[in-house]
CSV table of C-alpha atoms and ligand atoms in Angstrom, one decimal:
chain,number,residue,atom,x,y,z
A,1,UNK,CA,81.0,127.1,-84.6
A,2,UNK,CA,79.6,123.8,-83.5
A,3,UNK,CA,77.7,123.5,-80.3
A,4,UNK,CA,79.1,120.4,-78.6
A,5,UNK,CA,76.8,117.6,-77.4
A,6,UNK,CA,75.4,118.5,-74.0
A,7,UNK,CA,72.3,118.5,-71.8
A,8,UNK,CA,71.0,121.8,-70.5
A,9,UNK,CA,70.0,120.5,-67.1
A,10,UNK,CA,73.6,120.4,-65.5
A,11,UNK,CA,74.0,124.1,-66.4
A,12,UNK,CA,70.8,125.3,-64.8
A,13,UNK,CA,70.6,126.5,-61.2
A,14,UNK,CA,67.4,124.6,-60.8
A,15,UNK,CA,66.4,121.4,-59.0
A,16,UNK,CA,63.3,119.3,-58.9
A,17,UNK,CA,60.6,119.4,-61.5
A,18,UNK,CA,61.4,119.5,-65.2
A,19,UNK,CA,62.2,122.2,-67.7
A,20,UNK,CA,61.6,122.6,-71.4
A,21,UNK,CA,63.8,124.6,-73.7
A,22,UNK,CA,62.3,126.3,-76.7
A,23,UNK,CA,64.8,126.9,-79.5
A,24,UNK,CA,63.8,129.7,-81.9
A,25,UNK,CA,65.8,130.2,-85.1
A,26,UNK,CA,66.0,133.7,-86.7
A,27,UNK,CA,67.6,132.4,-89.9
A,28,UNK,CA,67.0,129.4,-92.2
A,29,UNK,CA,68.9,126.5,-90.6
A,30,UNK,CA,70.0,123.2,-92.2
A,31,UNK,CA,72.8,120.8,-91.7
A,32,UNK,CA,75.4,123.1,-93.4
A,33,UNK,CA,74.1,126.1,-91.4
A,34,UNK,CA,74.3,124.7,-87.9
A,35,UNK,CA,71.2,122.6,-87.6
A,36,UNK,CA,70.2,121.3,-84.2
A,37,UNK,CA,70.7,117.6,-83.5
A,38,UNK,CA,69.1,115.6,-80.7
A,39,UNK,CA,69.5,112.1,-79.3
A,40,UNK,CA,66.0,110.8,-79.4
A,41,UNK,CA,64.8,109.5,-76.0
A,42,UNK,CA,68.0,110.6,-74.1
A,43,UNK,CA,65.9,112.5,-71.6
A,44,UNK,CA,64.7,109.1,-70.4
A,45,UNK,CA,68.1,107.7,-69.7
A,46,UNK,CA,68.1,109.0,-66.1
A,47,UNK,CA,71.6,110.3,-66.6
A,48,UNK,CA,73.2,113.7,-66.0
A,49,UNK,CA,76.4,114.4,-67.9
A,50,UNK,CA,79.3,116.7,-67.0
A,51,UNK,CA,78.6,120.0,-68.9
A,52,UNK,CA,80.8,120.9,-71.8
A,53,UNK,CA,83.0,123.9,-71.8
A,54,UNK,CA,81.6,124.8,-75.3
A,55,UNK,CA,85.1,125.5,-76.5
A,56,UNK,CA,86.1,122.0,-77.5
A,57,UNK,CA,83.9,119.3,-78.9
A,58,UNK,CA,84.6,116.8,-76.1
A,59,UNK,CA,85.8,119.0,-73.4
A,60,UNK,CA,84.1,119.4,-70.1
A,61,UNK,CA,83.7,122.6,-68.1
A,62,UNK,CA,86.8,123.2,-65.9
A,63,UNK,CA,86.2,122.3,-62.3
A,64,UNK,CA,87.7,125.5,-60.8
A,65,UNK,CA,86.5,128.0,-58.2
A,66,UNK,CA,84.4,125.4,-56.3
A,67,UNK,CA,82.8,123.9,-59.4
A,68,UNK,CA,82.5,120.2,-58.7
A,69,UNK,CA,81.0,117.8,-61.2
A,70,UNK,CA,82.2,114.6,-59.5
A,71,UNK,CA,78.5,113.5,-59.2
A,72,UNK,CA,78.0,113.8,-63.0
A,73,UNK,CA,78.9,111.2,-65.6
A,74,UNK,CA,81.5,111.8,-68.4
A,75,UNK,CA,79.7,111.7,-71.8
A,76,UNK,CA,81.3,109.1,-74.0
A,77,UNK,CA,80.8,110.5,-77.5
A,78,UNK,CA,81.9,107.2,-79.1
A,79,UNK,CA,78.9,105.5,-77.5
A,80,UNK,CA,76.2,107.9,-78.7
A,81,UNK,CA,73.5,105.7,-80.4
A,82,UNK,CA,74.0,107.0,-84.0
A,83,UNK,CA,70.7,105.5,-85.1
A,84,UNK,CA,68.8,107.7,-82.6
A,85,UNK,CA,70.3,111.0,-83.6
A,86,UNK,CA,68.0,113.3,-85.5
A,87,UNK,CA,68.7,116.7,-87.1
A,88,UNK,CA,66.1,119.2,-87.9
A,89,UNK,CA,66.0,121.8,-90.7
A,90,UNK,CA,64.2,124.9,-89.4
A,91,UNK,CA,63.3,128.4,-90.5
A,92,UNK,CA,62.0,131.6,-88.9
A,93,UNK,CA,58.6,130.9,-87.3
A,94,UNK,CA,59.6,127.3,-86.2
A,95,UNK,CA,60.2,126.4,-82.6
A,96,UNK,CA,62.0,123.2,-81.5
A,97,UNK,CA,61.2,122.2,-77.9
A,98,UNK,CA,63.4,119.8,-76.0
A,99,UNK,CA,63.5,118.4,-72.5
A,100,UNK,CA,66.3,119.8,-70.4
A,101,UNK,CA,67.9,116.3,-70.1
A,102,UNK,CA,67.9,115.7,-73.9
A,103,UNK,CA,71.3,115.4,-75.4
A,104,UNK,CA,71.7,118.0,-78.2
A,105,UNK,CA,74.3,119.7,-80.3
A,106,UNK,CA,74.5,121.8,-83.5
A,107,UNK,CA,76.4,120.9,-86.6
A,108,UNK,CA,78.3,124.2,-87.1
A,109,UNK,CA,78.0,126.7,-89.9
A,110,UNK,CA,80.2,125.6,-92.9
A,111,UNK,CA,78.6,128.0,-95.3
A,112,UNK,CA,80.6,131.1,-96.3
A,113,UNK,CA,77.7,133.5,-96.8
A,114,UNK,CA,75.0,132.5,-94.3
A,115,UNK,CA,74.6,133.6,-90.7
A,116,UNK,CA,72.8,131.5,-88.2
A,117,UNK,CA,71.2,133.1,-85.2
A,118,UNK,CA,68.7,131.7,-82.6
A,119,UNK,CA,67.3,132.4,-79.2
A,120,UNK,CA,66.6,129.9,-76.5
A,121,UNK,CA,63.7,130.3,-74.1
A,122,UNK,CA,63.4,128.2,-71.0
A,123,UNK,CA,60.2,127.1,-69.3
A,124,UNK,CA,60.1,125.7,-65.8
A,125,UNK,CA,57.2,123.6,-64.6
A,126,UNK,CA,55.6,124.2,-61.2
A,127,UNK,CA,57.8,122.9,-58.4
A,128,UNK,CA,61.2,123.7,-59.8
A,129,UNK,CA,63.4,125.1,-57.1
A,130,UNK,CA,66.4,127.5,-57.1
A,131,UNK,CA,69.6,125.5,-56.6
A,132,UNK,CA,72.5,127.9,-56.0
A,133,UNK,CA,75.2,125.3,-56.7
A,134,UNK,CA,78.6,126.1,-58.3
A,135,UNK,CA,78.2,125.3,-61.9
A,136,UNK,CA,79.1,126.9,-65.3
A,137,UNK,CA,78.1,130.5,-65.5
A,138,UNK,CA,74.4,131.4,-65.6
A,139,UNK,CA,73.7,135.0,-66.3
A,140,UNK,CA,71.2,135.4,-63.5
A,141,UNK,CA,73.6,134.0,-60.8
A,142,UNK,CA,74.7,137.4,-59.5
A,143,UNK,CA,71.4,139.2,-59.5
A,144,UNK,CA,69.0,136.5,-58.2
A,145,UNK,CA,66.8,137.5,-55.3
A,146,UNK,CA,65.3,134.1,-54.4
A,147,UNK,CA,66.2,132.0,-51.4
A,148,UNK,CA,68.0,128.7,-52.0
A,149,UNK,CA,65.4,125.9,-52.3
A,150,UNK,CA,62.5,128.3,-53.0
A,151,UNK,CA,60.1,127.5,-55.8
A,152,UNK,CA,60.8,129.6,-58.9
A,153,UNK,CA,57.1,130.5,-59.1
A,154,UNK,CA,57.4,132.2,-55.7
A,155,UNK,CA,59.4,135.0,-57.2
A,156,UNK,CA,58.1,137.7,-59.6
A,157,UNK,CA,61.4,137.3,-61.4
A,158,UNK,CA,59.9,134.6,-63.6
A,159,UNK,CA,56.9,135.4,-65.7
A,160,UNK,CA,54.1,132.8,-65.4
A,161,UNK,CA,53.4,131.4,-68.8
A,162,UNK,CA,50.5,129.1,-67.9
A,163,UNK,CA,48.6,129.6,-64.6
B,201,AKG,O1,71.9,127.2,-81.0
B,201,AKG,C1,72.7,126.3,-80.6
B,201,AKG,O2,73.7,126.0,-81.4
B,201,AKG,C2,72.7,125.7,-79.3
B,201,AKG,C3,71.4,126.0,-78.5
B,201,AKG,C4,71.3,125.2,-77.3
B,201,AKG,O3,72.1,124.3,-76.9
B,201,AKG,C5,70.1,125.3,-76.4
B,201,AKG,O4,69.3,126.2,-76.7
B,201,AKG,O5,70.0,124.6,-75.4
């Protein structure tokens, strides 16, 4: 399955500051085995795009149950600057780190005999605050014990990586 073009930022219940996403492959990854692709420099565009529903390549997440993305832009896939798209081969032991506003995707696994697994670890910088807005599902939404607007580092929920 392909991962459609998206930014991570509009999915996260986080405001202020910046976040980095570390993508860690468990299998050998190349273009036929769902390599990650990135639009170079897209984190500097100052844009936030409507999150994808991850089911269709161009679909956005349905705005139901109070989810409202009217403040976000529709990503126009036909206008992605092709010359700036980079794909990376990767293997176990590699880590690819991207900014939470970087547009990224994966190519899909077209091989018949290879699996492709990966983990994604998110790092928030000091100053990021909890933003309990209605957005696509985040696993920690229902168990969170931090006040709206509080800095993430004020909760023991998040492990401090660098003091
Ligand atoms: O592994 C994938 O295909 C997508 C990962 C991703 O979008 C992410 O880690 O932010």
